[in-house]
Amino acid sequence: MASAAIFSSLRRSRSPTLEACLTPVDLENDVVALLNHLTAVSSDLISSFSGKRPPFQKKNSQSLLRKIELFVVLLDSVRDSTSDFPSTVILCFKELYLLLNRSKILLDYCAQSSKLWLLLQNHSVSGHFHDLNREFSTLLDVIPLYKLNNLSNDVIEQLALLQKQSRNAKLFIDKHDDALRLKLFKMLNEIETGRIPSVQEFHEFFVKKLGILDATSCRAELEFLEEHMLNHEDDIEPSASILSGFIAMIRYCRFLLFGFEEDEVEITRGQRLQNSKKRALISKEIADTFITIPKDFCCPISLELMADPVIISSGQTYDRVSISRWIEDGHCSCPKSGQLLLHKKLVPNKALRNLITQWCIAHRILYSPPENSDMATESFPAAPASRAAVEANKATTRLLIQELRDGSVSGKAMAAREIRLLAKTGGENRAFIAESGAIPYLRILLFSQSVVAQENAVTAMLNLSIHDDNKSLIIEEDGCLRSIVHVLRFGHTVESRENAAATLFSLSAIHDYKKKIAGENGAIEALSALLSKGTLRGKKDAVTALFNLSTHTEICTEMIGFGAVRALIEALGCEEVAEEAAGALALIVRQPAGAAAVGAEDLAVVGLIKMMRCGTPRAKENAVAALLELCRSGGVQAAERILKTPAMIGLLQGLLFTGTKRARRKAASLARVFQRCHNASLHYGGLGVGYAFAGDSATGNPDSGFSGETVTVSMSMSVSVS
């Protein structure tokens, strides 16, 4: 029976696999139609595959087709005597229908698979042919030939001979095919030990023995393996890590044997980005690279998945490395809430770490807890690349960097694209590419007049920047930051500008680089413009970059002067980015200049209150936090202005009852500010209804504006803020 791999592969090829499992309903009771259909299917198989010689499995394919040819003769012989068929004969013909369709699946699989994949699956596919042979043998054993009229002696003799041959047939594995398979594994093992076969060895094997004659056929082989890697099942051989090694080896051979010239016209015209589903636009690729991680799993400082989440005294959770660096830099407040830290003890957040682990397992993401973690010994399903893949990728990287240095315009574009793809697949690749010297050459390409070269270069830079150690290499490379900002401002395509913004977002995760980015001519202005007028993806890249920059207290002036504040306020009206925009505004208004700039915009308070009404729980948190900071920094006048806004008090009351823990704290603090403005009471629509707000008596949380006491304002009920 055909394996799951074959059936899933043929489903992607739109083969009618359901026909292999069920006899069509319309043929169940119509013997004549069933015979005609069997004859048509058999004849079609013979005409489709007899003249085609698959690269491997030749003998098994020919043997299967010979059986089908004999059944065609049988069907022709009994066509005129269908009325005399007993039920056992009809049942055998229905079984024949299933076997013919499964034969079609297997022959299609061999015809459509790449040479390398068939070679890797040599034993498995041979086993499927053997299984079919045994089932044909069983069918011949049970079919009552003596009940069939009009059968000539010649046909009966041939069927008897076929029956005997099928019964005695053993699993056949072509020795020549298997020798090539072993040679392929031997070359991979050599690469794993650090010895890269010579160009002559690769040419002898891939060109002369496998018949992979040019870059086009080599690329087709590579794409086929990559597709199987993407859809790889755990029970399919070879394993995912070994398959990744073969993919890396073929990629290296492609450039070693066929260079960069074959794709010149295609790359120059940009057809590879425009016309092929397998080569999606860069925006889709980066969406895949930056897989959507739940925000609660990301460190508020680095905005990356937390490897070791810890809780600080304010109750906020951060990644240990990020918050430790923050404290070592001399900060004594919580980066997110601004509260003073009562102590510097870091408490492991084991519950959150367990949730992150479960999410990573579900999404096949490699998650590495710290070495001293009690979970560090657990194994996770996303297997790392094999050693052979690493060595082959290093060899490929050296070829690509050489092409970036000495190649033609289109060759450089192609090399940048391949570096982009390599940098997308793992930290080890990103580290080696940068260490090998790719960044200076990519920087030069950022000014290229070639649309494709610039897109590939800036996206490669983005992928490299994900690796923390590479951030410093990019920032310290003379003129590199300026070049990225140049693409952000003047990039040839929307994708280029968006990817430049995403690169700045990635780089700004390091606190020390935020001021450098903000100080680069045109950076904040271009991010603000992208947030105001860009695509949805561009807005997301821009707002996250601006949010990162806004966490640096010395950048407020630049953000005001170059339109970032106005752009963030406008973004409050865009549901997809409003949450981050409100968070950035909450940080900006802590500064007197920021509070004045935000307070001067009529839409600011309106937008924040709208978010309090219909935003996500996190958006409501950020909105009330921004209003609180605006009141604190803007003084009594700002507080009274916000208090007079219609529906403000009702929304505040709603947050006190239904908001998240942080939203309730912020709402209680804002109520305290309003109370002080009016000295004693809050009046809702002239009704004179008041409320009491209980602080966190356990912690005396300063953020709540209380020290555990209950502040009574003419009221009939109290709300506990935890």
PDB file of C-alpha atoms in Angstrom, residues 209-355:
ATOM      1  CA  LYS A 209      25.793  10.182 -13.330  1.00  0.00           C
ATOM      2  CA  LEU A 210      22.585  11.971 -12.360  1.00  0.00           C
ATOM      3  CA  GLY A 211      22.222  14.051 -15.509  1.00  0.00           C
ATOM      4  CA  ILE A 212      21.749  17.392 -13.733  1.00  0.00           C
ATOM      5  CA  LEU A 213      23.169  19.413 -16.595  1.00  0.00           C
ATOM      6  CA  ASP A 214      22.489  23.076 -15.828  1.00  0.00           C
ATOM      7  CA  ALA A 215      21.458  25.579 -13.194  1.00  0.00           C
ATOM      8  CA  THR A 216      17.780  25.293 -14.123  1.00  0.00           C
ATOM      9  CA  SER A 217      17.589  21.550 -13.475  1.00  0.00           C
ATOM     10  CA  CYS A 218      19.703  21.940 -10.339  1.00  0.00           C
ATOM     11  CA  ARG A 219      17.362  24.626  -9.046  1.00  0.00           C
ATOM     12  CA  ALA A 220      14.375  22.361  -9.755  1.00  0.00           C
ATOM     13  CA  GLU A 221      15.986  19.571  -7.718  1.00  0.00           C
ATOM     14  CA  LEU A 222      16.668  21.984  -4.885  1.00  0.00           C
ATOM     15  CA  GLU A 223      13.135  23.347  -4.851  1.00  0.00           C
ATOM     16  CA  PHE A 224      11.661  19.841  -4.794  1.00  0.00           C
ATOM     17  CA  LEU A 225      13.747  18.921  -1.751  1.00  0.00           C
ATOM     18  CA  GLU A 226      12.882  22.210  -0.037  1.00  0.00           C
ATOM     19  CA  GLU A 227       9.181  21.541  -0.549  1.00  0.00           C
ATOM     20  CA  HIS A 228       9.540  18.112   1.023  1.00  0.00           C
ATOM     21  CA  MET A 229      11.497  19.665   3.876  1.00  0.00           C
ATOM     22  CA  LEU A 230       8.622  22.083   4.439  1.00  0.00           C
ATOM     23  CA  ASN A 231       6.052  19.263   4.469  1.00  0.00           C
ATOM     24  CA  HIS A 232       8.281  16.706   6.158  1.00  0.00           C
ATOM     25  CA  GLU A 233       6.613  14.125   8.377  1.00  0.00           C
ATOM     26  CA  ASP A 234       8.368  12.683  11.418  1.00  0.00           C
ATOM     27  CA  ASP A 235       8.132   9.086  10.158  1.00  0.00           C
ATOM     28  CA  ILE A 236       9.594   9.745   6.702  1.00  0.00           C
ATOM     29  CA  GLU A 237      13.210   8.972   5.919  1.00  0.00           C
ATOM     30  CA  PRO A 238      15.628  10.626   5.703  1.00  0.00           C
ATOM     31  CA  SER A 239      15.107  12.665   8.847  1.00  0.00           C
ATOM     32  CA  ALA A 240      14.597  16.411   8.649  1.00  0.00           C
ATOM     33  CA  SER A 241      18.144  17.176   9.819  1.00  0.00           C
ATOM     34  CA  ILE A 242      19.697  14.865   7.210  1.00  0.00           C
ATOM     35  CA  LEU A 243      17.456  16.273   4.504  1.00  0.00           C
ATOM     36  CA  SER A 244      18.597  19.774   5.466  1.00  0.00           C
ATOM     37  CA  GLY A 245      22.164  18.596   4.849  1.00  0.00           C
ATOM     38  CA  PHE A 246      21.314  17.386   1.338  1.00  0.00           C
ATOM     39  CA  ILE A 247      19.568  20.676   0.573  1.00  0.00           C
ATOM     40  CA  ALA A 248      22.620  22.625   1.719  1.00  0.00           C
ATOM     41  CA  MET A 249      24.908  20.404  -0.374  1.00  0.00           C
ATOM     42  CA  ILE A 250      22.787  20.838  -3.532  1.00  0.00           C
ATOM     43  CA  ARG A 251      22.669  24.600  -3.013  1.00  0.00           C
ATOM     44  CA  TYR A 252      26.451  24.662  -2.824  1.00  0.00           C
ATOM     45  CA  CYS A 253      26.751  22.519  -5.965  1.00  0.00           C
ATOM     46  CA  ARG A 254      24.420  24.799  -7.855  1.00  0.00           C
ATOM     47  CA  PHE A 255      26.781  27.744  -7.534  1.00  0.00           C
ATOM     48  CA  LEU A 256      29.997  25.736  -7.631  1.00  0.00           C
ATOM     49  CA  LEU A 257      29.093  23.908 -10.871  1.00  0.00           C
ATOM     50  CA  PHE A 258      26.897  26.400 -12.692  1.00  0.00           C
ATOM     51  CA  GLY A 259      27.872  29.787 -11.288  1.00  0.00           C
ATOM     52  CA  PHE A 260      25.560  32.794 -11.204  1.00  0.00           C
ATOM     53  CA  GLU A 261      25.020  33.418 -14.899  1.00  0.00           C
ATOM     54  CA  GLU A 262      21.980  31.267 -15.672  1.00  0.00           C
ATOM     55  CA  ASP A 263      19.632  33.465 -13.685  1.00  0.00           C
ATOM     56  CA  GLU A 264      20.961  36.829 -14.866  1.00  0.00           C
ATOM     57  CA  VAL A 265      18.082  37.773 -17.162  1.00  0.00           C
ATOM     58  CA  GLU A 266      15.513  36.394 -14.756  1.00  0.00           C
ATOM     59  CA  ILE A 267      16.975  38.214 -11.791  1.00  0.00           C
ATOM     60  CA  THR A 268      17.364  41.488 -13.671  1.00  0.00           C
ATOM     61  CA  ARG A 269      13.733  41.484 -14.711  1.00  0.00           C
ATOM     62  CA  GLY A 270      12.606  40.512 -11.245  1.00  0.00           C
ATOM     63  CA  GLN A 271      10.579  37.588 -12.543  1.00  0.00           C
ATOM     64  CA  ARG A 272      11.620  35.380  -9.665  1.00  0.00           C
ATOM     65  CA  LEU A 273       9.907  37.772  -7.280  1.00  0.00           C
ATOM     66  CA  GLN A 274       6.839  38.401  -9.404  1.00  0.00           C
ATOM     67  CA  ASN A 275       5.803  35.189 -11.119  1.00  0.00           C
ATOM     68  CA  SER A 276       6.623  32.255  -8.869  1.00  0.00           C
ATOM     69  CA  LYS A 277       4.558  31.109  -5.922  1.00  0.00           C
ATOM     70  CA  LYS A 278       7.570  29.340  -4.470  1.00  0.00           C
ATOM     71  CA  ARG A 279       9.524  32.579  -4.457  1.00  0.00           C
ATOM     72  CA  ALA A 280       7.073  34.808  -2.613  1.00  0.00           C
ATOM     73  CA  LEU A 281       7.517  38.554  -2.285  1.00  0.00           C
ATOM     74  CA  ILE A 282       9.936  39.674   0.356  1.00  0.00           C
ATOM     75  CA  SER A 283       7.098  41.014   2.499  1.00  0.00           C
ATOM     76  CA  LYS A 284       5.700  37.483   2.805  1.00  0.00           C
ATOM     77  CA  GLU A 285       9.149  36.109   3.507  1.00  0.00           C
ATOM     78  CA  ILE A 286       9.747  38.521   6.362  1.00  0.00           C
ATOM     79  CA  ALA A 287       6.298  37.821   7.722  1.00  0.00           C
ATOM     80  CA  ASP A 288       7.454  34.208   7.945  1.00  0.00           C
ATOM     81  CA  THR A 289      10.810  35.159   9.417  1.00  0.00           C
ATOM     82  CA  PHE A 290       9.169  37.244  12.125  1.00  0.00           C
ATOM     83  CA  ILE A 291       6.602  34.645  13.099  1.00  0.00           C
ATOM     84  CA  THR A 292       3.823  36.226  15.108  1.00  0.00           C
ATOM     85  CA  ILE A 293       4.747  35.556  18.721  1.00  0.00           C
ATOM     86  CA  PRO A 294       2.157  36.261  21.443  1.00  0.00           C
ATOM     87  CA  LYS A 295       3.037  39.632  22.925  1.00  0.00           C
ATOM     88  CA  ASP A 296       2.987  38.257  26.455  1.00  0.00           C
ATOM     89  CA  PHE A 297       5.836  35.920  25.466  1.00  0.00           C
ATOM     90  CA  CYS A 298       8.066  38.790  24.268  1.00  0.00           C
ATOM     91  CA  CYS A 299      10.389  40.779  26.471  1.00  0.00           C
ATOM     92  CA  PRO A 300       9.189  44.430  26.630  1.00  0.00           C
ATOM     93  CA  ILE A 301      12.808  45.557  26.250  1.00  0.00           C
ATOM     94  CA  SER A 302      14.156  43.373  23.432  1.00  0.00           C
ATOM     95  CA  LEU A 303      10.715  42.548  21.948  1.00  0.00           C
ATOM     96  CA  GLU A 304      12.013  39.013  21.367  1.00  0.00           C
ATOM     97  CA  LEU A 305      10.817  35.662  22.695  1.00  0.00           C
ATOM     98  CA  MET A 306      11.883  35.387  26.332  1.00  0.00           C
ATOM     99  CA  ALA A 307      14.343  32.575  26.999  1.00  0.00           C
ATOM    100  CA  ASP A 308      14.370  33.064  30.778  1.00  0.00           C
ATOM    101  CA  PRO A 309      11.412  35.205  31.924  1.00  0.00           C
ATOM    102  CA  VAL A 310      11.840  36.794  35.352  1.00  0.00           C
ATOM    103  CA  ILE A 311       9.633  39.047  37.488  1.00  0.00           C
ATOM    104  CA  ILE A 312      10.956  42.291  38.989  1.00  0.00           C
ATOM    105  CA  SER A 313       9.575  44.156  42.001  1.00  0.00           C
ATOM    106  CA  SER A 314       7.064  46.158  39.921  1.00  0.00           C
ATOM    107  CA  GLY A 315       5.363  42.914  38.921  1.00  0.00           C
ATOM    108  CA  GLN A 316       6.433  43.181  35.262  1.00  0.00           C
ATOM    109  CA  THR A 317       8.141  40.279  33.502  1.00  0.00           C
ATOM    110  CA  TYR A 318      11.284  40.617  31.356  1.00  0.00           C
ATOM    111  CA  ASP A 319      13.874  38.355  29.847  1.00  0.00           C
ATOM    112  CA  ARG A 320      16.678  37.920  32.383  1.00  0.00           C
ATOM    113  CA  VAL A 321      19.428  39.092  30.027  1.00  0.00           C
ATOM    114  CA  SER A 322      17.592  42.281  29.026  1.00  0.00           C
ATOM    115  CA  ILE A 323      16.504  43.394  32.492  1.00  0.00           C
ATOM    116  CA  SER A 324      19.903  42.534  33.978  1.00  0.00           C
ATOM    117  CA  ARG A 325      21.577  44.765  31.401  1.00  0.00           C
ATOM    118  CA  TRP A 326      19.043  47.519  32.171  1.00  0.00           C
ATOM    119  CA  ILE A 327      19.817  47.365  35.885  1.00  0.00           C
ATOM    120  CA  GLU A 328      23.578  47.156  35.305  1.00  0.00           C
ATOM    121  CA  ASP A 329      23.343  50.365  33.256  1.00  0.00           C
ATOM    122  CA  GLY A 330      22.299  52.148  36.441  1.00  0.00           C
ATOM    123  CA  HIS A 331      18.529  52.310  35.979  1.00  0.00           C
ATOM    124  CA  CYS A 332      16.444  51.996  39.141  1.00  0.00           C
ATOM    125  CA  SER A 333      12.964  52.042  37.598  1.00  0.00           C
ATOM    126  CA  CYS A 334      10.804  49.570  35.716  1.00  0.00           C
ATOM    127  CA  PRO A 335      11.322  50.125  31.955  1.00  0.00           C
ATOM    128  CA  LYS A 336       7.642  49.502  31.202  1.00  0.00           C
ATOM    129  CA  SER A 337       5.748  51.139  34.054  1.00  0.00           C
ATOM    130  CA  GLY A 338       8.327  53.637  35.267  1.00  0.00           C
ATOM    131  CA  GLN A 339       7.911  52.545  38.889  1.00  0.00           C
ATOM    132  CA  LEU A 340      10.895  52.716  41.199  1.00  0.00           C
ATOM    133  CA  LEU A 341      12.289  49.269  41.914  1.00  0.00           C
ATOM    134  CA  LEU A 342      11.969  48.388  45.614  1.00  0.00           C
ATOM    135  CA  HIS A 343      14.697  45.784  45.183  1.00  0.00           C
ATOM    136  CA  LYS A 344      16.721  44.213  42.368  1.00  0.00           C
ATOM    137  CA  LYS A 345      15.799  40.596  42.976  1.00  0.00           C
ATOM    138  CA  LEU A 346      14.787  38.656  39.829  1.00  0.00           C
ATOM    139  CA  VAL A 347      12.195  35.923  40.395  1.00  0.00           C
ATOM    140  CA  PRO A 348      11.886  33.210  37.696  1.00  0.00           C
ATOM    141  CA  ASN A 349       8.446  33.231  36.071  1.00  0.00           C
ATOM    142  CA  LYS A 350       8.102  29.460  35.728  1.00  0.00           C
ATOM    143  CA  ALA A 351       4.446  29.544  34.742  1.00  0.00           C
ATOM    144  CA  LEU A 352       5.147  31.812  31.788  1.00  0.00           C
ATOM    145  CA  ARG A 353       8.189  29.778  30.805  1.00  0.00           C
ATOM    146  CA  ASN A 354       6.035  26.645  30.702  1.00  0.00           C
ATOM    147  CA  LEU A 355       3.518  28.407  28.457  1.00  0.00           C
TER     148      LEU A 355
END
